[in-house]
PDB file of C-alpha atoms in Angstrom:
ATOM      1  CA  MET A   1      86.082  79.128  90.036  1.00  0.00           C
ATOM      2  CA  ASN A   2      84.815  76.871  92.831  1.00  0.00           C
ATOM      3  CA  ILE A   3      86.992  76.658  95.936  1.00  0.00           C
ATOM      4  CA  VAL A   4      86.891  74.220  98.844  1.00  0.00           C
ATOM      5  CA  ILE A   5      88.432  75.374 102.128  1.00  0.00           C
ATOM      6  CA  MET A   6      89.669  72.703 104.504  1.00  0.00           C
ATOM      7  CA  GLY A   7      91.308  72.542 107.877  1.00  0.00           C
ATOM      8  CA  PRO A   8      90.655  71.244 111.364  1.00  0.00           C
ATOM      9  CA  PRO A   9      87.869  72.676 113.511  1.00  0.00           C
ATOM     10  CA  GLY A  10      88.857  76.188 114.531  1.00  0.00           C
ATOM     11  CA  ALA A  11      91.400  76.634 111.727  1.00  0.00           C
ATOM     12  CA  GLY A  12      89.730  79.876 110.715  1.00  0.00           C
ATOM     13  CA  LYS A  13      87.783  78.596 107.731  1.00  0.00           C
ATOM     14  CA  GLY A  14      84.675  80.641 108.533  1.00  0.00           C
ATOM     15  CA  THR A  15      86.638  83.850 109.012  1.00  0.00           C
ATOM     16  CA  ILE A  16      88.545  83.329 105.766  1.00  0.00           C
ATOM     17  CA  CYS A  17      85.307  82.521 103.953  1.00  0.00           C
ATOM     18  CA  GLU A  18      83.778  85.819 105.086  1.00  0.00           C
ATOM     19  CA  LYS A  19      86.754  87.697 103.637  1.00  0.00           C
ATOM     20  CA  LEU A  20      86.707  85.760 100.342  1.00  0.00           C
ATOM     21  CA  ILE A  21      82.970  86.328  99.928  1.00  0.00           C
ATOM     22  CA  LYS A  22      83.354  90.046 100.559  1.00  0.00           C
ATOM     23  CA  ASP A  23      86.217  90.434  98.079  1.00  0.00           C
ATOM     24  CA  TYR A  24      85.231  87.882  95.415  1.00  0.00           C
ATOM     25  CA  ASP A  25      81.438  87.489  95.631  1.00  0.00           C
ATOM     26  CA  TYR A  26      81.316  83.735  96.146  1.00  0.00           C
ATOM     27  CA  THR A  27      78.205  81.879  97.225  1.00  0.00           C
ATOM     28  CA  LEU A  28      79.066  80.173 100.514  1.00  0.00           C
ATOM     29  CA  ILE A  29      78.128  76.615 101.254  1.00  0.00           C
ATOM     30  CA  SER A  30      78.989  76.008 104.898  1.00  0.00           C
ATOM     31  CA  ALA A  31      78.275  72.424 105.884  1.00  0.00           C
ATOM     32  CA  GLY A  32      78.496  73.322 109.577  1.00  0.00           C
ATOM     33  CA  ASP A  33      76.024  76.202 109.239  1.00  0.00           C
ATOM     34  CA  LEU A  34      73.609  74.032 107.256  1.00  0.00           C
ATOM     35  CA  LEU A  35      73.780  71.281 109.877  1.00  0.00           C
ATOM     36  CA  ARG A  36      73.336  73.750 112.745  1.00  0.00           C
ATOM     37  CA  GLU A  37      70.316  75.303 110.970  1.00  0.00           C
ATOM     38  CA  GLU A  38      68.734  71.893 110.544  1.00  0.00           C
ATOM     39  CA  LYS A  39      69.529  71.041 114.163  1.00  0.00           C
ATOM     40  CA  ALA A  40      67.912  74.282 115.363  1.00  0.00           C
ATOM     41  CA  SER A  41      64.791  73.616 113.296  1.00  0.00           C
ATOM     42  CA  GLY A  42      63.765  70.868 115.720  1.00  0.00           C
ATOM     43  CA  SER A  43      62.905  68.537 112.837  1.00  0.00           C
ATOM     44  CA  ASP A  44      63.421  64.789 113.156  1.00  0.00           C
ATOM     45  CA  LEU A  45      66.481  65.158 110.930  1.00  0.00           C
ATOM     46  CA  GLY A  46      67.680  68.042 113.123  1.00  0.00           C
ATOM     47  CA  LYS A  47      67.360  65.907 116.245  1.00  0.00           C
ATOM     48  CA  GLU A  48      69.338  63.121 114.590  1.00  0.00           C
ATOM     49  CA  ILE A  49      72.018  65.603 113.534  1.00  0.00           C
ATOM     50  CA  ALA A  50      72.176  67.021 117.077  1.00  0.00           C
ATOM     51  CA  SER A  51      72.776  63.604 118.592  1.00  0.00           C
ATOM     52  CA  ILE A  52      75.701  63.095 116.207  1.00  0.00           C
ATOM     53  CA  ILE A  53      77.487  66.453 116.181  1.00  0.00           C
ATOM     54  CA  ASP A  54      77.072  67.238 119.866  1.00  0.00           C
ATOM     55  CA  GLU A  55      79.343  64.242 120.528  1.00  0.00           C
ATOM     56  CA  GLY A  56      81.951  65.532 118.066  1.00  0.00           C
ATOM     57  CA  ASN A  57      81.140  62.991 115.368  1.00  0.00           C
ATOM     58  CA  LEU A  58      80.528  63.442 111.650  1.00  0.00           C
ATOM     59  CA  VAL A  59      77.074  63.021 110.143  1.00  0.00           C
ATOM     60  CA  PRO A  60      76.768  60.189 107.604  1.00  0.00           C
ATOM     61  CA  ASP A  61      77.971  60.955 104.085  1.00  0.00           C
ATOM     62  CA  GLY A  62      74.561  60.595 102.466  1.00  0.00           C
ATOM     63  CA  MET A  63      72.889  62.961 104.927  1.00  0.00           C
ATOM     64  CA  ILE A  64      75.270  65.886 104.393  1.00  0.00           C
ATOM     65  CA  THR A  65      75.628  65.241 100.661  1.00  0.00           C
ATOM     66  CA  THR A  66      71.855  65.542 100.215  1.00  0.00           C
ATOM     67  CA  ILE A  67      71.860  68.854 102.091  1.00  0.00           C
ATOM     68  CA  ILE A  68      74.791  70.205 100.025  1.00  0.00           C
ATOM     69  CA  LEU A  69      73.192  69.100  96.747  1.00  0.00           C
ATOM     70  CA  SER A  70      69.988  70.969  97.558  1.00  0.00           C
ATOM     71  CA  VAL A  71      71.958  74.227  97.993  1.00  0.00           C
ATOM     72  CA  LEU A  72      73.848  73.679  94.730  1.00  0.00           C
ATOM     73  CA  ASP A  73      70.610  73.014  92.867  1.00  0.00           C
ATOM     74  CA  ASP A  74      69.184  76.317  94.128  1.00  0.00           C
ATOM     75  CA  ASN A  75      72.222  78.328  92.982  1.00  0.00           C
ATOM     76  CA  GLU A  76      73.514  76.583  89.859  1.00  0.00           C
ATOM     77  CA  ASP A  77      75.027  79.605  88.111  1.00  0.00           C
ATOM     78  CA  ASN A  78      77.187  80.819  90.993  1.00  0.00           C
ATOM     79  CA  SER A  79      80.826  80.322  91.924  1.00  0.00           C
ATOM     80  CA  PHE A  80      80.994  78.499  95.226  1.00  0.00           C
ATOM     81  CA  LEU A  81      83.153  78.584  98.296  1.00  0.00           C
ATOM     82  CA  VAL A  82      82.616  75.316 100.161  1.00  0.00           C
ATOM     83  CA  ASP A  83      83.454  75.121 103.880  1.00  0.00           C
ATOM     84  CA  GLY A  84      83.288  71.885 105.876  1.00  0.00           C
ATOM     85  CA  TYR A  85      82.607  69.573 102.958  1.00  0.00           C
ATOM     86  CA  PRO A  86      83.929  67.171 101.832  1.00  0.00           C
ATOM     87  CA  ARG A  87      85.113  65.438 104.980  1.00  0.00           C
ATOM     88  CA  THR A  88      85.649  61.989 103.455  1.00  0.00           C
ATOM     89  CA  ILE A  89      86.884  60.557 100.158  1.00  0.00           C
ATOM     90  CA  ARG A  90      83.335  59.414  99.428  1.00  0.00           C
ATOM     91  CA  GLN A  91      82.087  62.988  99.922  1.00  0.00           C
ATOM     92  CA  GLY A  92      84.951  64.210  97.709  1.00  0.00           C
ATOM     93  CA  ASN A  93      83.772  61.924  94.922  1.00  0.00           C
ATOM     94  CA  SER A  94      80.194  63.165  95.446  1.00  0.00           C
ATOM     95  CA  LEU A  95      81.288  66.803  95.314  1.00  0.00           C
ATOM     96  CA  ASP A  96      83.284  66.182  92.141  1.00  0.00           C
ATOM     97  CA  ASN A  97      80.087  64.808  90.589  1.00  0.00           C
ATOM     98  CA  MET A  98      78.180  67.949  91.660  1.00  0.00           C
ATOM     99  CA  MET A  99      80.689  70.638  90.630  1.00  0.00           C
ATOM    100  CA  ASP A 100      84.121  71.356  89.220  1.00  0.00           C
ATOM    101  CA  VAL A 101      86.416  72.006  92.175  1.00  0.00           C
ATOM    102  CA  SER A 102      89.098  74.416  90.964  1.00  0.00           C
ATOM    103  CA  LYS A 103      91.206  74.794  94.097  1.00  0.00           C
ATOM    104  CA  VAL A 104      91.351  73.417  97.638  1.00  0.00           C
ATOM    105  CA  ILE A 105      92.727  75.743 100.294  1.00  0.00           C
ATOM    106  CA  TRP A 106      94.189  73.565 103.054  1.00  0.00           C
ATOM    107  CA  LEU A 107      94.728  75.431 106.341  1.00  0.00           C
ATOM    108  CA  ASN A 108      97.430  73.820 108.459  1.00  0.00           C
ATOM    109  CA  VAL A 109      96.932  74.500 112.178  1.00  0.00           C
ATOM    110  CA  SER A 110      98.428  72.699 115.186  1.00  0.00           C
ATOM    111  CA  GLU A 111      96.259  70.691 117.574  1.00  0.00           C
ATOM    112  CA  GLU A 112      97.138  73.105 120.394  1.00  0.00           C
ATOM    113  CA  THR A 113      95.932  76.090 118.349  1.00  0.00           C
ATOM    114  CA  THR A 114      92.822  74.196 117.269  1.00  0.00           C
ATOM    115  CA  ILE A 115      91.837  73.448 120.871  1.00  0.00           C
ATOM    116  CA  LYS A 116      92.544  77.005 122.027  1.00  0.00           C
ATOM    117  CA  ARG A 117      90.558  78.578 119.178  1.00  0.00           C
ATOM    118  CA  ASN A 118      87.591  76.259 119.680  1.00  0.00           C
ATOM    119  CA  LEU A 119      87.453  76.890 123.425  1.00  0.00           C
ATOM    120  CA  ASN A 120      87.599  80.649 122.802  1.00  0.00           C
ATOM    121  CA  ARG A 121      84.849  80.371 120.192  1.00  0.00           C
ATOM    122  CA  GLY A 122      82.833  78.214 122.582  1.00  0.00           C
ATOM    123  CA  LYS A 123      82.632  81.090 125.054  1.00  0.00           C
ATOM    124  CA  THR A 124      80.626  83.181 122.580  1.00  0.00           C
ATOM    125  CA  SER A 125      79.025  80.772 120.118  1.00  0.00           C
ATOM    126  CA  ASN A 126      76.644  78.749 122.304  1.00  0.00           C
ATOM    127  CA  ARG A 127      77.892  75.702 120.390  1.00  0.00           C
ATOM    128  CA  PRO A 128      78.277  72.726 122.723  1.00  0.00           C
ATOM    129  CA  ASP A 129      80.856  71.170 120.382  1.00  0.00           C
ATOM    130  CA  ASP A 130      83.169  74.185 120.970  1.00  0.00           C
ATOM    131  CA  ALA A 131      82.849  74.405 124.751  1.00  0.00           C
ATOM    132  CA  ASN A 132      84.098  70.940 125.716  1.00  0.00           C
ATOM    133  CA  GLU A 133      87.773  70.059 125.269  1.00  0.00           C
ATOM    134  CA  GLU A 134      87.073  66.312 125.042  1.00  0.00           C
ATOM    135  CA  VAL A 135      84.541  66.894 122.244  1.00  0.00           C
ATOM    136  CA  ILE A 136      87.050  69.148 120.468  1.00  0.00           C
ATOM    137  CA  LYS A 137      89.699  66.420 120.717  1.00  0.00           C
ATOM    138  CA  GLU A 138      87.214  63.918 119.269  1.00  0.00           C
ATOM    139  CA  ARG A 139      86.497  66.299 116.388  1.00  0.00           C
ATOM    140  CA  ILE A 140      90.238  66.667 115.740  1.00  0.00           C
ATOM    141  CA  LYS A 141      90.667  62.877 115.819  1.00  0.00           C
ATOM    142  CA  ASN A 142      87.780  62.455 113.356  1.00  0.00           C
ATOM    143  CA  TYR A 143      89.223  65.159 111.136  1.00  0.00           C
ATOM    144  CA  ASN A 144      92.669  63.528 111.096  1.00  0.00           C
ATOM    145  CA  GLU A 145      91.250  60.080 110.355  1.00  0.00           C
ATOM    146  CA  THR A 146      88.657  60.962 107.727  1.00  0.00           C
ATOM    147  CA  SER A 147      89.664  64.274 106.168  1.00  0.00           C
ATOM    148  CA  ALA A 148      93.461  64.018 105.976  1.00  0.00           C
ATOM    149  CA  PRO A 149      93.251  61.502 103.076  1.00  0.00           C
ATOM    150  CA  LEU A 150      91.555  64.242 101.043  1.00  0.00           C
ATOM    151  CA  LYS A 151      94.947  65.930 100.751  1.00  0.00           C
ATOM    152  CA  ASP A 152      96.032  63.111  98.420  1.00  0.00           C
ATOM    153  CA  PHE A 153      92.606  63.003  96.736  1.00  0.00           C
ATOM    154  CA  TYR A 154      92.870  66.693  95.767  1.00  0.00           C
ATOM    155  CA  GLU A 155      96.658  66.562  95.330  1.00  0.00           C
ATOM    156  CA  ASP A 156      96.776  68.592  92.095  1.00  0.00           C
ATOM    157  CA  LYS A 157      94.381  71.274  93.433  1.00  0.00           C
ATOM    158  CA  ILE A 158      95.773  71.801  96.959  1.00  0.00           C
ATOM    159  CA  ILE A 159      97.073  75.154  98.127  1.00  0.00           C
ATOM    160  CA  GLU A 160      98.606  74.619 101.564  1.00  0.00           C
ATOM    161  CA  ILE A 161      98.458  77.620 103.891  1.00  0.00           C
ATOM    162  CA  ASP A 162      99.998  78.129 107.334  1.00  0.00           C
ATOM    163  CA  GLY A 163      96.886  78.927 109.363  1.00  0.00           C
ATOM    164  CA  GLU A 164      98.673  79.818 112.611  1.00  0.00           C
ATOM    165  CA  GLY A 165      98.765  83.585 111.989  1.00  0.00           C
ATOM    166  CA  THR A 166      96.145  86.255 112.480  1.00  0.00           C
ATOM    167  CA  PRO A 167      93.114  86.157 110.190  1.00  0.00           C
ATOM    168  CA  ASP A 168      94.530  89.044 108.140  1.00  0.00           C
ATOM    169  CA  GLU A 169      97.933  87.348 107.797  1.00  0.00           C
ATOM    170  CA  VAL A 170      96.375  84.068 106.720  1.00  0.00           C
ATOM    171  CA  TYR A 171      94.055  85.836 104.287  1.00  0.00           C
ATOM    172  CA  GLU A 172      96.979  87.637 102.642  1.00  0.00           C
ATOM    173  CA  LEU A 173      98.722  84.271 102.141  1.00  0.00           C
ATOM    174  CA  ILE A 174      95.575  82.897 100.506  1.00  0.00           C
ATOM    175  CA  LYS A 175      95.045  85.920  98.244  1.00  0.00           C
ATOM    176  CA  ASN A 176      98.629  85.620  97.026  1.00  0.00           C
ATOM    177  CA  LYS A 177      98.061  81.978  96.072  1.00  0.00           C
ATOM    178  CA  ILE A 178      94.683  82.157  94.348  1.00  0.00           C
TER     179      ILE A 178
END
């Protein structure tokens, strides 16, 4: 069973993914981690990615889809947990062509909580996109404009979860639904 986990930046997707991987042995595909790895590599692609994400913007669909596809090709026989992809309807169509998405966990978190969590994470993560409230607000705006339509796209696969609680509380809600 392949699961996509969605929610605004700082919704707790990474924390929930760690718990799901530990308990259910999924192979994680984290779009954010893959982009940060490429950025850190210093490659030309990494520099291009840095200039985009450091401003709180989304990388172009084709760029991230190519990166995701390469991970899927390397691990074809696994069950996947996908974090941070798709972010657009176009990416949703691409993902559906790459794998069978069984369920989409949609974490609902308020803008206030999102900002607070990102700023807290920014203190320890060395991620410039988490340390600046204006960049966080831009990321939230981008998420609301481009990712929210995916709720209708995945309508029959969505499991909506209140993401405002502690990580353990949210995880229990998810376990009870999957």
